[in-house]
Short mmCIF file of C-alpha atoms and ligand atoms in Angstrom, two decimals:
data_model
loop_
_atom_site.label_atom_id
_atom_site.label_comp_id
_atom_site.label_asym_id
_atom_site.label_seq_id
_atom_site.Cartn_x
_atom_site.Cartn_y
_atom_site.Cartn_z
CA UNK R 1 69.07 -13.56 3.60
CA UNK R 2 69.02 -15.36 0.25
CA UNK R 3 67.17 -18.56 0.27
CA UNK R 4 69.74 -21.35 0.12
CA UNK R 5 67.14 -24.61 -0.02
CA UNK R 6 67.91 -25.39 -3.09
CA UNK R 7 71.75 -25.25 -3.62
CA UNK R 8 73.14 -25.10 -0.06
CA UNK R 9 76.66 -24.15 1.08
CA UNK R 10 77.69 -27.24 3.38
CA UNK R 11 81.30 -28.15 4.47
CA UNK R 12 82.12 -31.70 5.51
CA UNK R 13 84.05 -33.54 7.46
CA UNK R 14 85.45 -37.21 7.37
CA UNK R 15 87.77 -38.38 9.61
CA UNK R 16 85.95 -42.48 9.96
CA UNK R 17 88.96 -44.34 8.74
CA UNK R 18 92.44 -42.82 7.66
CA UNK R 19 91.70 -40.14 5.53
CA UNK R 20 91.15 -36.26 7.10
CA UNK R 21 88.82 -35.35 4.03
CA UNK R 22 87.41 -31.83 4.09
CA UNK R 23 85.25 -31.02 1.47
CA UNK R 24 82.80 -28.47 0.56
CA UNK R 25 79.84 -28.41 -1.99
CA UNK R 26 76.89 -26.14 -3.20
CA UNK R 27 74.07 -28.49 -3.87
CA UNK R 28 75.03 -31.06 -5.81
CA UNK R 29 78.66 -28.84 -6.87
CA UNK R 30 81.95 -29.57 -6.03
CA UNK R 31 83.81 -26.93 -4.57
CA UNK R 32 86.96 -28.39 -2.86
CA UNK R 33 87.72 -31.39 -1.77
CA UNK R 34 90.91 -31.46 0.51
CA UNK R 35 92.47 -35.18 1.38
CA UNK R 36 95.28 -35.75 4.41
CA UNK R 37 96.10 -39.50 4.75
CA UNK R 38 97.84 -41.11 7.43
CA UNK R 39 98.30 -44.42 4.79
CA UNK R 40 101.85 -44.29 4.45
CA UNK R 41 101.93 -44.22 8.96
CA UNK R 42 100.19 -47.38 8.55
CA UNK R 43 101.73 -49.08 6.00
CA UNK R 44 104.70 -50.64 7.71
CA UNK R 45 101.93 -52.68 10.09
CA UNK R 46 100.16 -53.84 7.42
CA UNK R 47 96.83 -51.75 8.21
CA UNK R 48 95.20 -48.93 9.92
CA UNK R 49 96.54 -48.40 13.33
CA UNK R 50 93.10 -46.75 15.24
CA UNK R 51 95.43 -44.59 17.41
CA UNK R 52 97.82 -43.49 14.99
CA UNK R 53 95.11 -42.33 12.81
CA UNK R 54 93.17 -40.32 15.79
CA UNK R 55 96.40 -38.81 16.12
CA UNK R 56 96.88 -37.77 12.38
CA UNK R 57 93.44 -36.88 12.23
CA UNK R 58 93.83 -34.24 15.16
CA UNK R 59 97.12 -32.83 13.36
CA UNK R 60 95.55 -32.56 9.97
CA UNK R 61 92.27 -30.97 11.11
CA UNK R 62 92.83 -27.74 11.15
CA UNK R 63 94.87 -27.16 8.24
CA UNK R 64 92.62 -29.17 6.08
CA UNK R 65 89.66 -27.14 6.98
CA UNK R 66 91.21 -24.22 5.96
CA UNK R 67 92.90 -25.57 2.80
CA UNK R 68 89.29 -26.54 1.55
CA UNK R 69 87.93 -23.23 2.61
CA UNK R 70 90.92 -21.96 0.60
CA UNK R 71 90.60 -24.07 -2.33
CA UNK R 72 86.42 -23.28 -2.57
CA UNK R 73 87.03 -19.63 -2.42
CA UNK R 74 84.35 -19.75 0.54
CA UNK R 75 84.43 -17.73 3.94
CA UNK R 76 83.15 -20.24 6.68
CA UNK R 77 80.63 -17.57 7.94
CA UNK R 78 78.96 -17.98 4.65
CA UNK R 79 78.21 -21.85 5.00
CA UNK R 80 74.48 -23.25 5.29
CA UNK R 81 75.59 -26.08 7.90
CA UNK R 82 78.28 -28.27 8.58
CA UNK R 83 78.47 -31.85 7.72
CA UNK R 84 80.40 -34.61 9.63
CA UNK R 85 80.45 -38.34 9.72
CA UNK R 86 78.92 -39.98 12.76
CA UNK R 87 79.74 -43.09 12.11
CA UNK R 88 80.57 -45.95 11.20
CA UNK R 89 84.33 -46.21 11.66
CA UNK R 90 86.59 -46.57 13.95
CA UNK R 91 85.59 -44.57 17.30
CA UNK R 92 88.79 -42.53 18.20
CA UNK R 93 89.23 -41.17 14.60
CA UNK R 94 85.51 -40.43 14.28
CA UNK R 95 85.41 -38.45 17.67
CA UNK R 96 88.45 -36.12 16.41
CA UNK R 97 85.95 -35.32 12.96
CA UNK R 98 82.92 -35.01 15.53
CA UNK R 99 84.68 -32.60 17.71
CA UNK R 100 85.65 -30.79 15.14
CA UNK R 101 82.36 -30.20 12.98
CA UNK R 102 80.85 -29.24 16.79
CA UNK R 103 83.79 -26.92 17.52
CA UNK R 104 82.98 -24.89 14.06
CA UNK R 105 79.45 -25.20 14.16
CA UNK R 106 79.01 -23.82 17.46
CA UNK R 107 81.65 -21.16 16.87
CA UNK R 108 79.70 -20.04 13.24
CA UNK R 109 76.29 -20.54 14.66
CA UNK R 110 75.75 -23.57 11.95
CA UNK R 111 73.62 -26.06 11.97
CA UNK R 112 75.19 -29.47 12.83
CA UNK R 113 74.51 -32.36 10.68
CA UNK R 114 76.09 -36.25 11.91
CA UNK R 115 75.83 -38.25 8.41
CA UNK R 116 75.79 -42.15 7.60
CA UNK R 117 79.60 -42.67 6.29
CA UNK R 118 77.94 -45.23 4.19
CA UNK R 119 74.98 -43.27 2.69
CA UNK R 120 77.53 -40.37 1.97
CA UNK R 121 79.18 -43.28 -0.08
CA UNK R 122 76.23 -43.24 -1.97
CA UNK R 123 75.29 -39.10 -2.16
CA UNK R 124 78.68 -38.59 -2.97
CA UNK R 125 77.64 -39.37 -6.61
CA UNK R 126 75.20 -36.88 -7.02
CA UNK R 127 78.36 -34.78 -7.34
CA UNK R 128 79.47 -36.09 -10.65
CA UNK R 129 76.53 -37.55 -12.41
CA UNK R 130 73.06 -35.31 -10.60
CA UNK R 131 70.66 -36.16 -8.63
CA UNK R 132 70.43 -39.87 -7.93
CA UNK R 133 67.49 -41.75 -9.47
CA UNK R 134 65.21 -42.83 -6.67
CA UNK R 135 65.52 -45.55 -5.59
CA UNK R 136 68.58 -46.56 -6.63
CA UNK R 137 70.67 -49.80 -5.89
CA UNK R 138 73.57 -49.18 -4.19
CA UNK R 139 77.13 -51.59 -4.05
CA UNK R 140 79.05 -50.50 -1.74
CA UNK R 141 82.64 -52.20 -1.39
CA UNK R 142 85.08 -50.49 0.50
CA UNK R 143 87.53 -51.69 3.72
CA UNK R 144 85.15 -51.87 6.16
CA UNK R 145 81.77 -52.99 4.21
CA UNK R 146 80.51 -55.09 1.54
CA UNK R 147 76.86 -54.30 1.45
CA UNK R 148 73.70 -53.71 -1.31
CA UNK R 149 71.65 -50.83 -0.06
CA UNK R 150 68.22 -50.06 -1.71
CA UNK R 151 67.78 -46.53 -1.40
CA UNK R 152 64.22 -44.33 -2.07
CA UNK R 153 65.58 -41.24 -0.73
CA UNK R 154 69.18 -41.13 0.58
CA UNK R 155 68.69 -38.36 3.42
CA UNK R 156 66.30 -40.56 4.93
CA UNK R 157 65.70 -44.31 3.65
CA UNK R 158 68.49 -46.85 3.16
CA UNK R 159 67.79 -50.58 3.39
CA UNK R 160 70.21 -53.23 3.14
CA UNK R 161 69.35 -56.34 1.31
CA UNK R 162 72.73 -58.24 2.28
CA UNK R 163 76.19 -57.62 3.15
CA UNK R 164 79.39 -59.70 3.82
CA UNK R 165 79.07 -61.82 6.69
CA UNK R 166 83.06 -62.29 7.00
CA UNK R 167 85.59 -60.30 5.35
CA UNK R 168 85.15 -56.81 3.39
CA UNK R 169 86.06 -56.76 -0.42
CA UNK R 170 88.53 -54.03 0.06
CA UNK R 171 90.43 -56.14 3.12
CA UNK R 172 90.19 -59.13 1.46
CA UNK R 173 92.29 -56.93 -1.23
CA UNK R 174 94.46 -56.03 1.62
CA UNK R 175 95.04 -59.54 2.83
CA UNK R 176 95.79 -61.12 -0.56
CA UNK R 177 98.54 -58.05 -1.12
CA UNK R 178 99.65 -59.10 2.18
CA UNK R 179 100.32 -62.93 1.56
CA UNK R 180 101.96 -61.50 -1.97
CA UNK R 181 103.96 -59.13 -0.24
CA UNK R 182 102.64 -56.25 -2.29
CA UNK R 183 102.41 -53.92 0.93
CA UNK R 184 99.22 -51.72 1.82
CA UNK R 185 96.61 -50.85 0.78
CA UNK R 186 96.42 -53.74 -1.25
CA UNK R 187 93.67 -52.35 -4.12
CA UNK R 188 95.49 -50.20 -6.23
CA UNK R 189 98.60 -52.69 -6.54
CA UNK R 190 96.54 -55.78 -7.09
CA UNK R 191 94.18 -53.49 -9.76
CA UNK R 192 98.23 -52.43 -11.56
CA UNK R 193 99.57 -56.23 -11.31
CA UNK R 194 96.08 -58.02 -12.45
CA UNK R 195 96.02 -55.75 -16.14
CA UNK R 196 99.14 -57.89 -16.67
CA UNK R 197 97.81 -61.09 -15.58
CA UNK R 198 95.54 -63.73 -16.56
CA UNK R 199 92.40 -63.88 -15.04
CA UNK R 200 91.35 -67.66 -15.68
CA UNK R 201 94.99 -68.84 -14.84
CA UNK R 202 93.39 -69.98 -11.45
CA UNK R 203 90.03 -71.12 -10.89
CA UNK R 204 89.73 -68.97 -7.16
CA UNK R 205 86.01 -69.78 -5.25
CA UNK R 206 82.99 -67.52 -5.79
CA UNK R 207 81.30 -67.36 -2.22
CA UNK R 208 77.85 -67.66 -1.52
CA UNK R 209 76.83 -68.31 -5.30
CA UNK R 210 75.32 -71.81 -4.84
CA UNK R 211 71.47 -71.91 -5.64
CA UNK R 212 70.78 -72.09 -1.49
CA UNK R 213 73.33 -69.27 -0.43
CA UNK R 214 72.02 -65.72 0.27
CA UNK R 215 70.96 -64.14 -2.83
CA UNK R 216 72.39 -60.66 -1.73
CA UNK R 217 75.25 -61.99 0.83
CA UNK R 218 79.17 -61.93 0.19
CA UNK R 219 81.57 -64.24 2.15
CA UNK R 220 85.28 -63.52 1.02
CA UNK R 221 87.09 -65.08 3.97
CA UNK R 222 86.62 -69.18 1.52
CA UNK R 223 88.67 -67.04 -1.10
CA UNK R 224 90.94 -65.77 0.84
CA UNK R 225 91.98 -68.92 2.19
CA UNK R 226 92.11 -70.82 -1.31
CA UNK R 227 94.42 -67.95 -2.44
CA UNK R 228 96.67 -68.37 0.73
CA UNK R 229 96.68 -71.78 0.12
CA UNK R 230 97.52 -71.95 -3.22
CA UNK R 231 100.08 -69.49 -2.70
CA UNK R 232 101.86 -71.58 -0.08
CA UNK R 233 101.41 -74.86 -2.05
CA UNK R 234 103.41 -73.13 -4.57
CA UNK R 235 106.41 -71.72 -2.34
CA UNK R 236 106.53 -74.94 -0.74
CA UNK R 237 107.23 -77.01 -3.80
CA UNK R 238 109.75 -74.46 -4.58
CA UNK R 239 108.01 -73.01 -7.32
CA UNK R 240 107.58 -69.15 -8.44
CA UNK R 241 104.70 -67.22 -7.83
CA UNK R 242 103.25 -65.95 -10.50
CA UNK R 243 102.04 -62.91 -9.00
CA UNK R 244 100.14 -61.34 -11.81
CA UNK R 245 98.10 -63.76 -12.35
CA UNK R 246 97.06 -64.90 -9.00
CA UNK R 247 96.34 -60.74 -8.57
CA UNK R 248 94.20 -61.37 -11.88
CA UNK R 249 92.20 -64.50 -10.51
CA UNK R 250 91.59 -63.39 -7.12
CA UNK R 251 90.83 -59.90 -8.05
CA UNK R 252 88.36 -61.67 -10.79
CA UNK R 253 86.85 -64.04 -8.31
CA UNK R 254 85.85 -60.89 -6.38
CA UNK R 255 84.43 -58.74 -9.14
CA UNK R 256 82.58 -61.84 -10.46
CA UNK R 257 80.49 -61.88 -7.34
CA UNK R 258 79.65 -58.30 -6.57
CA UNK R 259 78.75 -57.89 -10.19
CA UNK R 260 76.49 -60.96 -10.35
CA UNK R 261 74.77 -59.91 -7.22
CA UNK R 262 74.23 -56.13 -7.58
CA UNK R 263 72.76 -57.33 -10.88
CA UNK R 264 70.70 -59.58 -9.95
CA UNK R 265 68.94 -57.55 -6.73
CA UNK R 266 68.27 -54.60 -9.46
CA UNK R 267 66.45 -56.94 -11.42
CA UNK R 268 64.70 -58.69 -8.74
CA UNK R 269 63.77 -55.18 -6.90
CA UNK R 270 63.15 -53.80 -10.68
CA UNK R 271 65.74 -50.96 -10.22
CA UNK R 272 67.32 -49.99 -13.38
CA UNK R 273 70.30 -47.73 -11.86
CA UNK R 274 72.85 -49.10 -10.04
CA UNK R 275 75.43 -47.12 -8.02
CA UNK R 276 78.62 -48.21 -7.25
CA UNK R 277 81.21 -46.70 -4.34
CA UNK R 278 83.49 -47.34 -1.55
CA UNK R 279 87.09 -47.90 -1.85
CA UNK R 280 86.93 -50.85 -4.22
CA UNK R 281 84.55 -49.20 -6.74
CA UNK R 282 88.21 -47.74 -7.62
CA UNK R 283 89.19 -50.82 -9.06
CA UNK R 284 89.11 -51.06 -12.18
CA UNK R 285 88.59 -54.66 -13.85
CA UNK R 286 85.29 -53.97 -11.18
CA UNK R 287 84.45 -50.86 -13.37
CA UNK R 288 84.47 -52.38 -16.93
CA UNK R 289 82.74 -55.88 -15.64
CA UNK R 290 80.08 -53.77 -13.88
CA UNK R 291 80.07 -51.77 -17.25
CA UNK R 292 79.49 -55.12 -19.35
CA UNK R 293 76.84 -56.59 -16.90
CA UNK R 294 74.56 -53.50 -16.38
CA UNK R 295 74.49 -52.53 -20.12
CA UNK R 296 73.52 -56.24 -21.38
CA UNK R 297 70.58 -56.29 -18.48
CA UNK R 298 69.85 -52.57 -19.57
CA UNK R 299 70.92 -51.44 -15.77
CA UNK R 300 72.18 -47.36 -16.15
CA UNK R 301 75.56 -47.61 -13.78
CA UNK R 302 76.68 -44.61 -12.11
CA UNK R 303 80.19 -45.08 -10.62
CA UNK R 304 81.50 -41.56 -9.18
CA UNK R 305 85.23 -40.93 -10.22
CA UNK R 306 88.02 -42.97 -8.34
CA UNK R 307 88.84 -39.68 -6.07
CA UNK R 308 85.52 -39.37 -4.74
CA UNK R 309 85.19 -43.43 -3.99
CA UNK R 310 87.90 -43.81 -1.49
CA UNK R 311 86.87 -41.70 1.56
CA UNK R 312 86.81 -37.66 1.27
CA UNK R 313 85.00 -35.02 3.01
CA UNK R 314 83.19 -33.76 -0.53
CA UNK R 315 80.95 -37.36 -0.34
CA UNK R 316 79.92 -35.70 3.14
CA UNK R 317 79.18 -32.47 2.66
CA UNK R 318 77.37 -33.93 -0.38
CA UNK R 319 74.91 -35.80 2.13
CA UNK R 320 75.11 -33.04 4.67
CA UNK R 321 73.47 -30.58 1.80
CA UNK R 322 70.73 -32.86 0.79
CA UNK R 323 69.82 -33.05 4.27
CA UNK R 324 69.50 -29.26 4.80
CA UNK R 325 67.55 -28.90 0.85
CA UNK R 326 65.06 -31.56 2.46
CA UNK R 327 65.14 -29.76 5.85
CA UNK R 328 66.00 -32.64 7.66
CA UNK R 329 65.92 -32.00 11.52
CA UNK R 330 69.87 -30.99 12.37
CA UNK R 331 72.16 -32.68 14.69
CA UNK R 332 72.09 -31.40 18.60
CA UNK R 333 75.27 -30.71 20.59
CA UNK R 334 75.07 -34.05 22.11
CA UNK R 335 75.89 -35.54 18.82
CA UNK R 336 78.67 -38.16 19.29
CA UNK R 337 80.73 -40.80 17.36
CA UNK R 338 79.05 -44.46 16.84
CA UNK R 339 81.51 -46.64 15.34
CA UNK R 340 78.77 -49.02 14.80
CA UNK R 341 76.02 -46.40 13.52
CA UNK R 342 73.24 -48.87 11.43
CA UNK R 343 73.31 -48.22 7.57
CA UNK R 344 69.61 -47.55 7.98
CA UNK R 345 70.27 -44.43 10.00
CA UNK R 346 71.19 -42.32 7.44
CA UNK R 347 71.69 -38.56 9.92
CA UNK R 348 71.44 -38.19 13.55
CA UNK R 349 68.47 -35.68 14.68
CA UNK R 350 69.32 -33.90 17.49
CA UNK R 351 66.17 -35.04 20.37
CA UNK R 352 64.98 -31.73 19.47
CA UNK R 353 63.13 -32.76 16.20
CA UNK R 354 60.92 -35.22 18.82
CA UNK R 355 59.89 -31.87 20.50
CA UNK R 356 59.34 -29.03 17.95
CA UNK R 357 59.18 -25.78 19.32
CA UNK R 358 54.97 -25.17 19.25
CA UNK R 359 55.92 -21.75 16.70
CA UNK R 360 57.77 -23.39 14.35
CA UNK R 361 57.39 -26.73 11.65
CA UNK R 362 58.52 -29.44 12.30
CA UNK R 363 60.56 -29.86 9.20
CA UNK R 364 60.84 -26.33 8.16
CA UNK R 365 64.17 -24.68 6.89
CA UNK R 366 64.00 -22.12 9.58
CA UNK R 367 63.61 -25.20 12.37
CA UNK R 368 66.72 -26.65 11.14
CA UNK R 369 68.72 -23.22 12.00
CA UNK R 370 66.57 -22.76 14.76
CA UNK R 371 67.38 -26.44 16.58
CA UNK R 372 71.15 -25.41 16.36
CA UNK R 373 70.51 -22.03 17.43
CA UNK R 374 68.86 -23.04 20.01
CA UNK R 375 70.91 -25.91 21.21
CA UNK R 376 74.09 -22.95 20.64
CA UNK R 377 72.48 -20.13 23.36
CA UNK R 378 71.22 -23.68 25.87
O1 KG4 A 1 86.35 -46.46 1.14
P1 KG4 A 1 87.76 -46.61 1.56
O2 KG4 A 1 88.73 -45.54 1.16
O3 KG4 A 1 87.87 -46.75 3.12
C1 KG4 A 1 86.99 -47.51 3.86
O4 KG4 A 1 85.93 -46.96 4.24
O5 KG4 A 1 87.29 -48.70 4.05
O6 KG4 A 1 88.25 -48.03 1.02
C2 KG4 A 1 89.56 -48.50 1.22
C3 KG4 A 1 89.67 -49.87 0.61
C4 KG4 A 1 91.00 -50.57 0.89
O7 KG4 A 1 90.73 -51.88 1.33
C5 KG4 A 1 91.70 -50.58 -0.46
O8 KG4 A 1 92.55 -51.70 -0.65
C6 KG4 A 1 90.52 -50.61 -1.41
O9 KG4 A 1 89.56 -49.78 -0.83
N1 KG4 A 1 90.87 -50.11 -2.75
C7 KG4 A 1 90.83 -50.88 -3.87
C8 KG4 A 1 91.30 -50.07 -4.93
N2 KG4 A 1 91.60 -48.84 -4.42
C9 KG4 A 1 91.32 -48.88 -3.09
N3 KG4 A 1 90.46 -52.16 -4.04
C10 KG4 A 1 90.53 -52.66 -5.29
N4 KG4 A 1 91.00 -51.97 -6.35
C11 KG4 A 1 91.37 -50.68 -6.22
N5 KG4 A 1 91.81 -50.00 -7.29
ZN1 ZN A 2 84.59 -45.49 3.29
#
């Protein structure tokens, strides 16, 4: 059998929020990457519903498997291991993705590999830009985190240096589109109404930027509130909203932060690449202020395309096939779904990599097959 260290054939599945992503990738090549969302079931309750999107997920499965395999022009029995998230995300819609990646690992004789949904935020860029510089810096804005991740080797060392201890950049997004009315998700329509706005029409809060805040922390839930409030201020005297703007002014407010921050840890950690992903890396007045910032503190920024920041299955197959071309120790059938999996556990070994067997190495290629094999015929 051809040696597939290098460039290995790894499927993934993501099912942590409301997107069934299926994607598959040789290496660091994209080969399909196949996107179901539920977003539009959601929409009319103004965010994700857990239970409608276990329920999508399970529908979706399936056929989104086998529109990737489709699309890659690759015959399952020919994949090096399959990838799924393990968390974090919402339990339900995790365990359908879970089940899954067991159900076709077991049935192919793969290997099994449970991924970080965070860290696969971060692989995912290897993709479209190569290898990732090690370490890297890593901003990582999406609906569910706000965090800066220092990363040395993204299969196995991610370690957060601070993170938003309220709200998430991508639901304060969501809130603010709320209070406007905009619908959900609120990103992409606040990014389309905020080109057409002013952005120092309203002087919004910057959290956590006084000289004794956390250096690396994010608090959005202040801005929220000063939006809301200035919002209602407004409708009660009668007045219009000016909707652009405010969308300009809060959606600077936020960018203004990250920016500043994921700036400053590269230059106090004396990292000169900075990654951005997540939902929110989408945005684009984020994108172009990121841009300015990095170049004029000589920072190289690597921002993957929009398609690949929102969640998809390609980010983890991405991670999945870094961990098989570093022969990390594969996933055992008692894998499950943590919704609250720690950034700094980037896989899940199966209990077998605490025990190798006496013939084999520990972190050899062959072990990797081996642990699933052997975990398939136990
Ligand atoms: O990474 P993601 O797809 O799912 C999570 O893991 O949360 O991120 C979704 C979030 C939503 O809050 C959405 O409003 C936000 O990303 N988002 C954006 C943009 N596109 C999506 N936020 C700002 N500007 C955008 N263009
Ligand atoms: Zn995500």
């Amino acid at each position: 059998m051809a040696d597939h260290r290098d460039e290995p054939l790894v499927l993934g599945i993501e099912t942590s929020c409301d997107e069934t992503g299926v994607g598959i990738v040789h290496g660091t090549t994209l080969l399909a990457d196949a996107v179901a969302s539920s977003v539009d079931e959601h929409a009319r309750f103004g965010g994700v519903v857990p239970e409608v999107a276990s329920r999508a997920h399970l529908e979706a499965m399936v056929a989104t498997i086998e529109r990737a395999l489709t699309d890659a022009g690759v015959k399952a029995r020919d994949l090096d291991g399959i990838a799924v998230t393990a968390g974090p995300g919402l339990a339900g819609a995790l365990l359908v993705g879970v089940t899954a990646a067991k159900a076709y690992a077991y049935a192919l004789g793969k290997p099994l590999y449970g991924v970080n949904h965070l860290a696969s935020h971060i692989c995912v860029d290897q993709l479209e830009h190569g290898r990732l510089p090690e370490p890297t810096m890593a901003l990582l804005v999406s609906g569910g985190h706000s965090s800066l991740l220092l990363s040395s080797d993204i299969t196995s060392d991610v370690r957060p240096l601070g993170a938003t201890i309220d709200d998430a950049a991508g639901e304060a997004f969501d809130k603010i589109a709320r209070v406007l009315q905009l619908g959900f998700p609120g990103g992409p329509v606040i990014d389309r109404l905020a080109r057409e706005g002013d952005p120092e029409a309203i002087a919004f809060p910057r959290g956590l930027t006084g000289p004794r805040d956390a250096a690396y922390d994010f608090s959005f839930s202040g801005l929220k509130t000063a939006v809301a409030r200035w919002i209602e201020a407004k409708r009660a005297a009668g007045e219009e909203i000016p909707v652009r703007d405010v969308a300009a002014s809060f959606q600077e407010a936020v960018v203004d932060v990250l920016t500043r921050k994921a700036v400053r840890a590269c230059k106090d950690e004396g990292v000169d690449h900075l990654m951005i992903g997540g939902g929110v890396a989408a945005n684009s007045r984020l994108r172009a202020l990121a841009e300015e910032r990095c170049e004029r503190a000589g920072i190289r920024l690597r921002v993957p395309r929009p398609g690949l920041c929102t969640d998809n299955g390609a980010m983890v197959a991405a991670l999945g096939a870094e961990m098989v071309a570093r022969n990390r120790a594969a996933s055992d059938w008692q894998l499950s779904a943590d919704s609250s999996l720690p950034v700094t556990e980037t896989h899940v070994p199966g209990d077998a990599h605490l025990h190798p067997h006496p013939h084999s190495h520990a972190h050899s290629h062959d072990h990797v097959h081996e642990t699933a094999k052997d975990n398939l015929y136990s």
